[in-house]
Amino acid sequence: MTFRKYLVLAGVTIFAATGDSLLSRGMKDVGSISLHHLPELILAIRDPWVALGIFFLLGFFAAYMTALSWADLTYVLPASSLGYVLLALIAKFLLHEQVSPLRWVGILLISAGVGFVAGGPALTHVPPPSEAGEEMTESPVATKVGP
């Protein structure tokens, strides 16, 4: 895998964690809103933290789509799960949230799973059409036996 691909995966992780953190910070400023009051939800975008969070989440989606263009979903999604580690650190030290020991254990398990996935190929090997076509051309019905 090239440096550019690692950079895209890092972007997926960093943009997601940063966007979610900024969105959380902004929504704490806005206060409790409900889907039954849709105008309040739309007006929440006026909060600078919410707007910045949305901006970073748009960056996440751009990086995520880029990664999916050259790698399998089963590779990209676990690789982007490293964002949970970054998100927990941001929540603990910047947002001053309490992260329980059980959550830290869960984050360690996620990190271990990412390690297993990262050891495999980023893209499933699909045989070229010529290899697949050779297997398809021989049919037992079409084989003539005898004179």
CSV table of N, CA and C in Angstrom, one decimal:
chain,number,residue,atom,x,y,z
A,1,MET,N,0.8,-1.2,0.0
A,1,MET,CA,0.0,0.0,0.0
A,1,MET,C,0.9,1.2,0.0
A,2,THR,N,0.5,2.2,-0.8
A,2,THR,CA,1.3,3.4,-0.9
A,2,THR,C,1.1,4.4,0.2
A,3,PHE,N,2.0,5.4,0.3
A,3,PHE,CA,1.9,6.4,1.3
A,3,PHE,C,0.6,7.2,1.1
A,4,ARG,N,0.2,7.5,-0.1
A,4,ARG,CA,-1.1,8.2,-0.3
A,4,ARG,C,-2.3,7.5,0.2
A,5,LYS,N,-2.3,6.2,0.1
A,5,LYS,CA,-3.4,5.4,0.7
A,5,LYS,C,-3.4,5.4,2.2
A,6,TYR,N,-2.2,5.4,2.8
A,6,TYR,CA,-2.2,5.5,4.3
A,6,TYR,C,-2.7,6.9,4.7
A,7,LEU,N,-2.3,7.9,3.9
A,7,LEU,CA,-2.7,9.3,4.2
A,7,LEU,C,-4.3,9.4,4.1
A,8,VAL,N,-4.9,8.7,3.1
A,8,VAL,CA,-6.3,8.8,3.0
A,8,VAL,C,-7.0,8.1,4.2
A,9,LEU,N,-6.5,6.9,4.6
A,9,LEU,CA,-7.0,6.2,5.8
A,9,LEU,C,-6.8,7.1,7.0
A,10,ALA,N,-5.7,7.8,7.1
A,10,ALA,CA,-5.5,8.7,8.3
A,10,ALA,C,-6.5,9.8,8.2
A,11,GLY,N,-6.8,10.3,7.0
A,11,GLY,CA,-7.8,11.4,6.9
A,11,GLY,C,-9.1,10.9,7.3
A,12,VAL,N,-9.5,9.7,6.9
A,12,VAL,CA,-10.8,9.1,7.3
A,12,VAL,C,-10.9,9.1,8.9
A,13,THR,N,-9.8,8.7,9.5
A,13,THR,CA,-9.8,8.6,11.0
A,13,THR,C,-9.9,9.9,11.6
A,14,ILE,N,-9.0,10.8,11.2
A,14,ILE,CA,-8.9,12.1,11.8
A,14,ILE,C,-10.1,13.0,11.6
A,15,PHE,N,-10.6,13.0,10.3
A,15,PHE,CA,-11.8,13.8,10.0
A,15,PHE,C,-13.0,13.4,10.8
A,16,ALA,N,-13.2,12.0,10.9
A,16,ALA,CA,-14.4,11.5,11.6
A,16,ALA,C,-14.3,11.9,13.1
A,17,ALA,N,-13.2,11.6,13.7
A,17,ALA,CA,-13.1,11.9,15.2
A,17,ALA,C,-13.2,13.4,15.4
A,18,THR,N,-12.6,14.2,14.6
A,18,THR,CA,-12.6,15.7,14.9
A,18,THR,C,-14.0,16.2,14.6
A,19,GLY,N,-14.6,15.7,13.5
A,19,GLY,CA,-16.0,16.2,13.2
A,19,GLY,C,-17.0,15.8,14.3
A,20,ASP,N,-16.9,14.6,14.7
A,20,ASP,CA,-17.8,14.1,15.8
A,20,ASP,C,-17.6,14.9,17.1
A,21,SER,N,-16.4,15.1,17.4
A,21,SER,CA,-16.1,15.9,18.6
A,21,SER,C,-16.6,17.3,18.6
A,22,LEU,N,-16.4,18.0,17.4
A,22,LEU,CA,-16.9,19.4,17.3
A,22,LEU,C,-18.4,19.4,17.3
A,23,LEU,N,-19.0,18.4,16.6
A,23,LEU,CA,-20.5,18.4,16.6
A,23,LEU,C,-21.0,18.2,18.0
A,24,SER,N,-20.4,17.3,18.8
A,24,SER,CA,-20.8,17.1,20.2
A,24,SER,C,-20.6,18.4,21.0
A,25,ARG,N,-19.5,19.0,20.9
A,25,ARG,CA,-19.3,20.3,21.6
A,25,ARG,C,-20.4,21.3,21.2
A,26,GLY,N,-20.7,21.4,19.9
A,26,GLY,CA,-21.7,22.4,19.5
A,26,GLY,C,-23.1,22.1,20.0
A,27,MET,N,-23.4,20.8,20.0
A,27,MET,CA,-24.8,20.4,20.4
A,27,MET,C,-25.0,20.6,21.9
A,28,LYS,N,-23.9,20.6,22.7
A,28,LYS,CA,-24.0,20.9,24.1
A,28,LYS,C,-24.3,22.3,24.3
A,29,ASP,N,-23.8,23.2,23.4
A,29,ASP,CA,-24.1,24.6,23.4
A,29,ASP,C,-25.6,24.9,23.0
A,30,VAL,N,-26.0,24.2,22.0
A,30,VAL,CA,-27.4,24.4,21.5
A,30,VAL,C,-28.4,23.9,22.5
A,31,GLY,N,-28.2,22.8,23.1
A,31,GLY,CA,-29.1,22.3,24.1
A,31,GLY,C,-30.0,21.2,23.5
A,32,SER,N,-30.9,20.7,24.3
A,32,SER,CA,-31.7,19.6,23.9
A,32,SER,C,-32.7,20.0,22.8
A,33,ILE,N,-32.7,19.2,21.7
A,33,ILE,CA,-33.7,19.5,20.6
A,33,ILE,C,-34.3,18.1,20.2
A,34,SER,N,-35.4,18.2,19.5
A,34,SER,CA,-36.1,17.0,19.1
A,34,SER,C,-36.4,17.0,17.6
A,35,LEU,N,-36.6,15.8,17.1
A,35,LEU,CA,-36.9,15.7,15.7
A,35,LEU,C,-38.3,16.3,15.4
A,36,HIS,N,-39.1,16.4,16.5
A,36,HIS,CA,-40.5,16.9,16.3
A,36,HIS,C,-40.5,18.4,16.1
A,37,HIS,N,-39.3,19.0,16.4
A,37,HIS,CA,-39.1,20.5,16.2
A,37,HIS,C,-38.0,20.7,15.2
A,38,LEU,N,-38.3,20.3,13.9
A,38,LEU,CA,-37.3,20.3,12.9
A,38,LEU,C,-36.6,21.7,12.7
A,39,PRO,N,-37.3,22.8,12.8
A,39,PRO,CA,-36.7,24.1,12.6
A,39,PRO,C,-35.5,24.3,13.6
A,40,GLU,N,-35.7,23.8,14.8
A,40,GLU,CA,-34.6,24.0,15.8
A,40,GLU,C,-33.4,23.2,15.4
A,41,LEU,N,-33.6,22.0,14.8
A,41,LEU,CA,-32.5,21.2,14.4
A,41,LEU,C,-31.7,21.9,13.2
A,42,ILE,N,-32.5,22.5,12.3
A,42,ILE,CA,-31.9,23.2,11.2
A,42,ILE,C,-31.1,24.4,11.7
A,43,LEU,N,-31.7,25.1,12.7
A,43,LEU,CA,-31.1,26.4,13.2
A,43,LEU,C,-29.8,26.0,14.0
A,44,ALA,N,-29.7,24.8,14.4
A,44,ALA,CA,-28.5,24.4,15.2
A,44,ALA,C,-27.2,24.6,14.3
A,45,ILE,N,-27.4,24.6,13.0
A,45,ILE,CA,-26.2,24.7,12.1
A,45,ILE,C,-25.6,26.1,12.3
A,46,ARG,N,-26.3,27.1,12.8
A,46,ARG,CA,-25.8,28.4,13.1
A,46,ARG,C,-24.7,28.4,14.1
A,47,ASP,N,-24.7,27.4,15.0
A,47,ASP,CA,-23.6,27.3,16.0
A,47,ASP,C,-22.3,27.0,15.3
A,48,PRO,N,-21.2,27.8,15.6
A,48,PRO,CA,-20.0,27.6,14.9
A,48,PRO,C,-19.4,26.3,15.1
A,49,TRP,N,-19.5,25.7,16.3
A,49,TRP,CA,-19.0,24.4,16.5
A,49,TRP,C,-19.7,23.3,15.7
A,50,VAL,N,-21.0,23.4,15.6
A,50,VAL,CA,-21.8,22.5,14.8
A,50,VAL,C,-21.4,22.6,13.3
A,51,ALA,N,-21.3,23.9,12.8
A,51,ALA,CA,-20.9,24.1,11.4
A,51,ALA,C,-19.5,23.5,11.1
A,52,LEU,N,-18.6,23.7,12.0
A,52,LEU,CA,-17.2,23.2,11.8
A,52,LEU,C,-17.2,21.7,11.9
A,53,GLY,N,-18.0,21.1,12.8
A,53,GLY,CA,-18.2,19.7,12.8
A,53,GLY,C,-18.7,19.1,11.5
A,54,ILE,N,-19.7,19.7,11.0
A,54,ILE,CA,-20.3,19.3,9.7
A,54,ILE,C,-19.2,19.4,8.6
A,55,PHE,N,-18.4,20.4,8.6
A,55,PHE,CA,-17.4,20.6,7.6
A,55,PHE,C,-16.4,19.5,7.7
A,56,PHE,N,-15.9,19.1,8.9
A,56,PHE,CA,-15.0,18.0,9.1
A,56,PHE,C,-15.6,16.7,8.7
A,57,LEU,N,-16.9,16.5,9.0
A,57,LEU,CA,-17.6,15.3,8.6
A,57,LEU,C,-17.7,15.2,7.1
A,58,LEU,N,-17.8,16.3,6.4
A,58,LEU,CA,-17.8,16.3,4.9
A,58,LEU,C,-16.5,15.8,4.4
A,59,GLY,N,-15.4,16.3,5.1
A,59,GLY,CA,-14.0,15.8,4.7
A,59,GLY,C,-13.9,14.3,5.0
A,60,PHE,N,-14.5,13.8,6.1
A,60,PHE,CA,-14.5,12.4,6.3
A,60,PHE,C,-15.2,11.6,5.2
A,61,PHE,N,-16.3,12.1,4.7
A,61,PHE,CA,-17.0,11.4,3.7
A,61,PHE,C,-16.2,11.4,2.4
A,62,ALA,N,-15.6,12.5,2.1
A,62,ALA,CA,-14.7,12.6,0.9
A,62,ALA,C,-13.6,11.6,1.0
A,63,ALA,N,-12.9,11.5,2.1
A,63,ALA,CA,-11.8,10.6,2.3
A,63,ALA,C,-12.3,9.1,2.3
A,64,TYR,N,-13.5,8.9,2.9
A,64,TYR,CA,-14.1,7.6,3.0
A,64,TYR,C,-14.4,7.1,1.6
A,65,MET,N,-15.0,7.9,0.8
A,65,MET,CA,-15.4,7.5,-0.6
A,65,MET,C,-14.1,7.2,-1.4
A,66,THR,N,-13.1,8.0,-1.2
A,66,THR,CA,-11.8,7.8,-1.9
A,66,THR,C,-11.2,6.4,-1.5
A,67,ALA,N,-11.2,6.1,-0.2
A,67,ALA,CA,-10.7,4.8,0.2
A,67,ALA,C,-11.5,3.7,-0.3
A,68,LEU,N,-12.8,3.8,-0.4
A,68,LEU,CA,-13.7,2.8,-0.9
A,68,LEU,C,-13.5,2.6,-2.4
A,69,SER,N,-12.9,3.5,-3.1
A,69,SER,CA,-12.7,3.4,-4.5
A,69,SER,C,-11.5,2.5,-4.8
A,70,TRP,N,-10.7,2.2,-3.9
A,70,TRP,CA,-9.5,1.3,-4.1
A,70,TRP,C,-9.4,0.2,-3.1
A,71,ALA,N,-10.3,0.1,-2.1
A,71,ALA,CA,-10.2,-1.0,-1.1
A,71,ALA,C,-11.6,-1.5,-0.8
A,72,ASP,N,-11.6,-2.7,-0.3
A,72,ASP,CA,-12.9,-3.3,0.1
A,72,ASP,C,-13.4,-2.6,1.4
A,73,LEU,N,-14.8,-2.7,1.5
A,73,LEU,CA,-15.4,-2.1,2.7
A,73,LEU,C,-14.9,-2.8,3.9
A,74,THR,N,-14.7,-4.2,3.8
A,74,THR,CA,-14.3,-4.9,5.0
A,74,THR,C,-12.9,-4.6,5.4
A,75,TYR,N,-12.2,-3.8,4.6
A,75,TYR,CA,-10.8,-3.3,5.0
A,75,TYR,C,-10.9,-1.9,5.5
A,76,VAL,N,-11.7,-1.0,4.8
A,76,VAL,CA,-11.7,0.4,5.1
A,76,VAL,C,-12.5,0.6,6.4
A,77,LEU,N,-13.6,0.0,6.6
A,77,LEU,CA,-14.4,0.3,7.8
A,77,LEU,C,-13.6,-0.1,9.1
A,78,PRO,N,-13.0,-1.3,9.2
A,78,PRO,CA,-12.2,-1.5,10.4
A,78,PRO,C,-11.0,-0.6,10.5
A,79,ALA,N,-10.4,-0.3,9.4
A,79,ALA,CA,-9.2,0.7,9.5
A,79,ALA,C,-9.7,2.0,10.0
A,80,SER,N,-10.9,2.5,9.6
A,80,SER,CA,-11.4,3.7,10.1
A,80,SER,C,-11.8,3.7,11.6
A,81,SER,N,-11.9,2.5,12.1
A,81,SER,CA,-12.3,2.3,13.5
A,81,SER,C,-11.3,2.7,14.5
A,82,LEU,N,-10.1,3.0,14.0
A,82,LEU,CA,-9.0,3.5,14.8
A,82,LEU,C,-9.5,4.9,15.3
A,83,GLY,N,-10.4,5.5,14.7
A,83,GLY,CA,-11.0,6.8,15.1
A,83,GLY,C,-11.6,6.7,16.5
A,84,TYR,N,-12.1,5.5,16.9
A,84,TYR,CA,-12.6,5.3,18.2
A,84,TYR,C,-11.6,5.6,19.3
A,85,VAL,N,-10.4,5.2,19.1
A,85,VAL,CA,-9.3,5.5,20.0
A,85,VAL,C,-9.1,7.0,20.1
A,86,LEU,N,-8.9,7.7,18.9
A,86,LEU,CA,-8.7,9.1,18.9
A,86,LEU,C,-9.9,9.8,19.5
A,87,LEU,N,-11.1,9.4,19.2
A,87,LEU,CA,-12.3,10.0,19.8
A,87,LEU,C,-12.4,9.9,21.3
A,88,ALA,N,-12.0,8.7,21.8
A,88,ALA,CA,-12.0,8.6,23.3
A,88,ALA,C,-11.0,9.5,23.9
A,89,LEU,N,-9.8,9.7,23.3
A,89,LEU,CA,-8.8,10.6,23.8
A,89,LEU,C,-9.3,12.0,23.8
A,90,ILE,N,-9.9,12.4,22.7
A,90,ILE,CA,-10.5,13.8,22.6
A,90,ILE,C,-11.6,14.0,23.6
A,91,ALA,N,-12.5,13.0,23.7
A,91,ALA,CA,-13.6,13.1,24.7
A,91,ALA,C,-13.0,13.3,26.1
A,92,LYS,N,-12.0,12.5,26.5
A,92,LYS,CA,-11.5,12.5,27.8
A,92,LYS,C,-10.7,13.8,28.1
A,93,PHE,N,-9.8,14.2,27.2
A,93,PHE,CA,-8.9,15.3,27.5
A,93,PHE,C,-9.4,16.7,27.0
A,94,LEU,N,-10.2,16.7,26.0
A,94,LEU,CA,-10.6,18.1,25.5
A,94,LEU,C,-12.1,18.4,25.9
A,95,LEU,N,-12.9,17.4,25.8
A,95,LEU,CA,-14.3,17.6,26.2
A,95,LEU,C,-14.6,17.3,27.7
A,96,HIS,N,-13.6,16.8,28.3
A,96,HIS,CA,-13.7,16.4,29.8
A,96,HIS,C,-14.8,15.5,30.1
A,97,GLU,N,-15.0,14.5,29.3
A,97,GLU,CA,-16.0,13.5,29.5
A,97,GLU,C,-15.4,12.3,30.3
A,98,GLN,N,-16.2,11.6,31.0
A,98,GLN,CA,-15.7,10.5,31.8
A,98,GLN,C,-15.8,9.2,30.9
A,99,VAL,N,-14.6,8.6,30.7
A,99,VAL,CA,-14.5,7.4,29.9
A,99,VAL,C,-14.3,6.2,30.9
A,100,SER,N,-15.2,5.3,31.0
A,100,SER,CA,-15.1,4.3,32.0
A,100,SER,C,-14.1,3.2,31.6
A,101,PRO,N,-13.6,2.5,32.6
A,101,PRO,CA,-12.6,1.4,32.3
A,101,PRO,C,-13.2,0.4,31.3
A,102,LEU,N,-14.4,0.1,31.4
A,102,LEU,CA,-15.1,-0.9,30.4
A,102,LEU,C,-15.0,-0.3,29.0
A,103,ARG,N,-15.2,1.0,28.8
A,103,ARG,CA,-15.1,1.5,27.5
A,103,ARG,C,-13.7,1.5,27.0
A,104,TRP,N,-12.7,1.7,27.9
A,104,TRP,CA,-11.3,1.6,27.4
A,104,TRP,C,-11.0,0.1,27.0
A,105,VAL,N,-11.5,-0.9,27.7
A,105,VAL,CA,-11.3,-2.3,27.3
A,105,VAL,C,-12.0,-2.5,25.9
A,106,GLY,N,-13.1,-2.0,25.7
A,106,GLY,CA,-13.8,-2.1,24.4
A,106,GLY,C,-13.0,-1.4,23.3
A,107,ILE,N,-12.4,-0.3,23.6
A,107,ILE,CA,-11.5,0.4,22.6
A,107,ILE,C,-10.3,-0.4,22.3
A,108,LEU,N,-9.7,-1.1,23.3
A,108,LEU,CA,-8.5,-1.9,23.1
A,108,LEU,C,-8.9,-3.1,22.2
A,109,LEU,N,-10.1,-3.7,22.4
A,109,LEU,CA,-10.6,-4.8,21.6
A,109,LEU,C,-10.7,-4.4,20.2
A,110,ILE,N,-11.3,-3.2,20.0
A,110,ILE,CA,-11.5,-2.7,18.6
A,110,ILE,C,-10.1,-2.5,18.0
A,111,SER,N,-9.1,-2.0,18.7
A,111,SER,CA,-7.8,-1.8,18.2
A,111,SER,C,-7.2,-3.1,17.8
A,112,ALA,N,-7.4,-4.2,18.6
A,112,ALA,CA,-6.8,-5.5,18.3
A,112,ALA,C,-7.5,-6.0,17.0
A,113,GLY,N,-8.8,-5.8,16.9
A,113,GLY,CA,-9.4,-6.3,15.6
A,113,GLY,C,-8.9,-5.6,14.4
A,114,VAL,N,-8.6,-4.3,14.5
A,114,VAL,CA,-8.1,-3.5,13.4
A,114,VAL,C,-6.7,-4.1,13.0
A,115,GLY,N,-6.0,-4.5,14.0
A,115,GLY,CA,-4.7,-5.1,13.8
A,115,GLY,C,-4.8,-6.4,12.9
A,116,PHE,N,-5.8,-7.2,13.2
A,116,PHE,CA,-6.0,-8.4,12.4
A,116,PHE,C,-6.4,-8.1,11.0
A,117,VAL,N,-7.3,-7.1,10.8
A,117,VAL,CA,-7.8,-6.8,9.5
A,117,VAL,C,-6.6,-6.1,8.7
A,118,ALA,N,-5.8,-5.3,9.3
A,118,ALA,CA,-4.8,-4.6,8.6
A,118,ALA,C,-3.7,-5.5,8.1
A,119,GLY,N,-3.6,-6.7,8.6
A,119,GLY,CA,-2.7,-7.7,8.2
A,119,GLY,C,-3.0,-8.3,6.8
A,120,GLY,N,-4.3,-8.2,6.4
A,120,GLY,CA,-4.7,-8.8,5.2
A,120,GLY,C,-4.6,-7.9,4.0
A,121,PRO,N,-5.0,-8.3,2.9
A,121,PRO,CA,-5.0,-7.4,1.7
A,121,PRO,C,-6.1,-6.4,1.7
A,122,ALA,N,-5.9,-5.2,1.1
A,122,ALA,CA,-6.8,-4.2,1.1
A,122,ALA,C,-8.0,-4.5,0.1
A,123,LEU,N,-7.6,-5.2,-0.9
A,123,LEU,CA,-8.6,-5.5,-2.0
A,123,LEU,C,-8.6,-7.0,-2.2
A,124,THR,N,-9.8,-7.6,-2.3
A,124,THR,CA,-10.0,-9.0,-2.6
A,124,THR,C,-9.5,-9.2,-4.1
A,125,HIS,N,-8.7,-10.3,-4.2
A,125,HIS,CA,-8.3,-10.6,-5.6
A,125,HIS,C,-9.4,-11.2,-6.4
A,126,VAL,N,-9.7,-10.6,-7.5
A,126,VAL,CA,-10.7,-11.1,-8.5
A,126,VAL,C,-9.9,-11.6,-9.7
A,127,PRO,N,-10.1,-12.9,-10.1
A,127,PRO,CA,-9.3,-13.4,-11.2
A,127,PRO,C,-9.7,-12.6,-12.5
A,128,PRO,N,-8.7,-12.4,-13.4
A,128,PRO,CA,-9.0,-11.7,-14.6
A,128,PRO,C,-10.1,-12.5,-15.4
A,129,PRO,N,-10.8,-11.8,-16.3
A,129,PRO,CA,-11.9,-12.5,-17.1
A,129,PRO,C,-11.4,-13.7,-17.9
A,130,SER,N,-10.1,-13.7,-18.3
A,130,SER,CA,-9.6,-14.8,-19.1
A,130,SER,C,-9.5,-16.1,-18.3
A,131,GLU,N,-9.1,-16.0,-17.0
A,131,GLU,CA,-9.0,-17.1,-16.1
A,131,GLU,C,-10.4,-17.6,-15.8
A,132,ALA,N,-11.3,-16.7,-15.5
A,132,ALA,CA,-12.7,-17.1,-15.2
A,132,ALA,C,-13.4,-17.7,-16.4
A,133,GLY,N,-13.1,-17.2,-17.6
A,133,GLY,CA,-13.8,-17.6,-18.8
A,133,GLY,C,-13.4,-19.0,-19.2
A,134,GLU,N,-12.1,-19.4,-18.9
A,134,GLU,CA,-11.7,-20.7,-19.3
A,134,GLU,C,-12.4,-21.8,-18.5
A,135,GLU,N,-12.7,-21.5,-17.3
A,135,GLU,CA,-13.4,-22.5,-16.5
A,135,GLU,C,-14.9,-22.6,-16.9
A,136,MET,N,-15.4,-21.6,-17.5
A,136,MET,CA,-16.8,-21.6,-17.9
A,136,MET,C,-17.0,-22.2,-19.3
A,137,THR,N,-16.0,-22.3,-20.1
A,137,THR,CA,-16.2,-22.8,-21.5
A,137,THR,C,-16.3,-24.3,-21.5
A,138,GLU,N,-15.7,-25.0,-20.6
A,138,GLU,CA,-15.8,-26.4,-20.6
A,138,GLU,C,-17.0,-26.9,-19.9
A,139,SER,N,-17.9,-27.5,-20.6
A,139,SER,CA,-19.1,-28.0,-20.0
A,139,SER,C,-19.2,-29.5,-20.2
A,140,PRO,N,-19.6,-30.2,-19.2
A,140,PRO,CA,-19.8,-31.7,-19.3
A,140,PRO,C,-20.8,-32.0,-20.3
A,141,VAL,N,-21.8,-31.2,-20.6
A,141,VAL,CA,-22.9,-31.5,-21.5
A,141,VAL,C,-22.3,-31.5,-22.9
A,142,ALA,N,-21.4,-30.5,-23.2
A,142,ALA,CA,-20.9,-30.3,-24.5
A,142,ALA,C,-19.8,-31.3,-24.9
A,143,THR,N,-19.3,-32.1,-23.9
A,143,THR,CA,-18.3,-33.0,-24.2
A,143,THR,C,-18.8,-34.3,-24.9
A,144,LYS,N,-18.2,-34.6,-26.0
A,144,LYS,CA,-18.6,-35.8,-26.8
A,144,LYS,C,-17.8,-37.0,-26.4
A,145,VAL,N,-18.5,-38.1,-26.1
A,145,VAL,CA,-17.8,-39.3,-25.7
A,145,VAL,C,-18.0,-40.3,-26.8
A,146,GLY,N,-16.9,-41.0,-27.2
A,146,GLY,CA,-17.0,-42.1,-28.2
A,146,GLY,C,-17.0,-41.5,-29.6
A,147,PRO,N,-17.2,-42.5,-30.6
A,147,PRO,CA,-17.2,-42.1,-32.0
A,147,PRO,C,-18.3,-41.3,-32.5
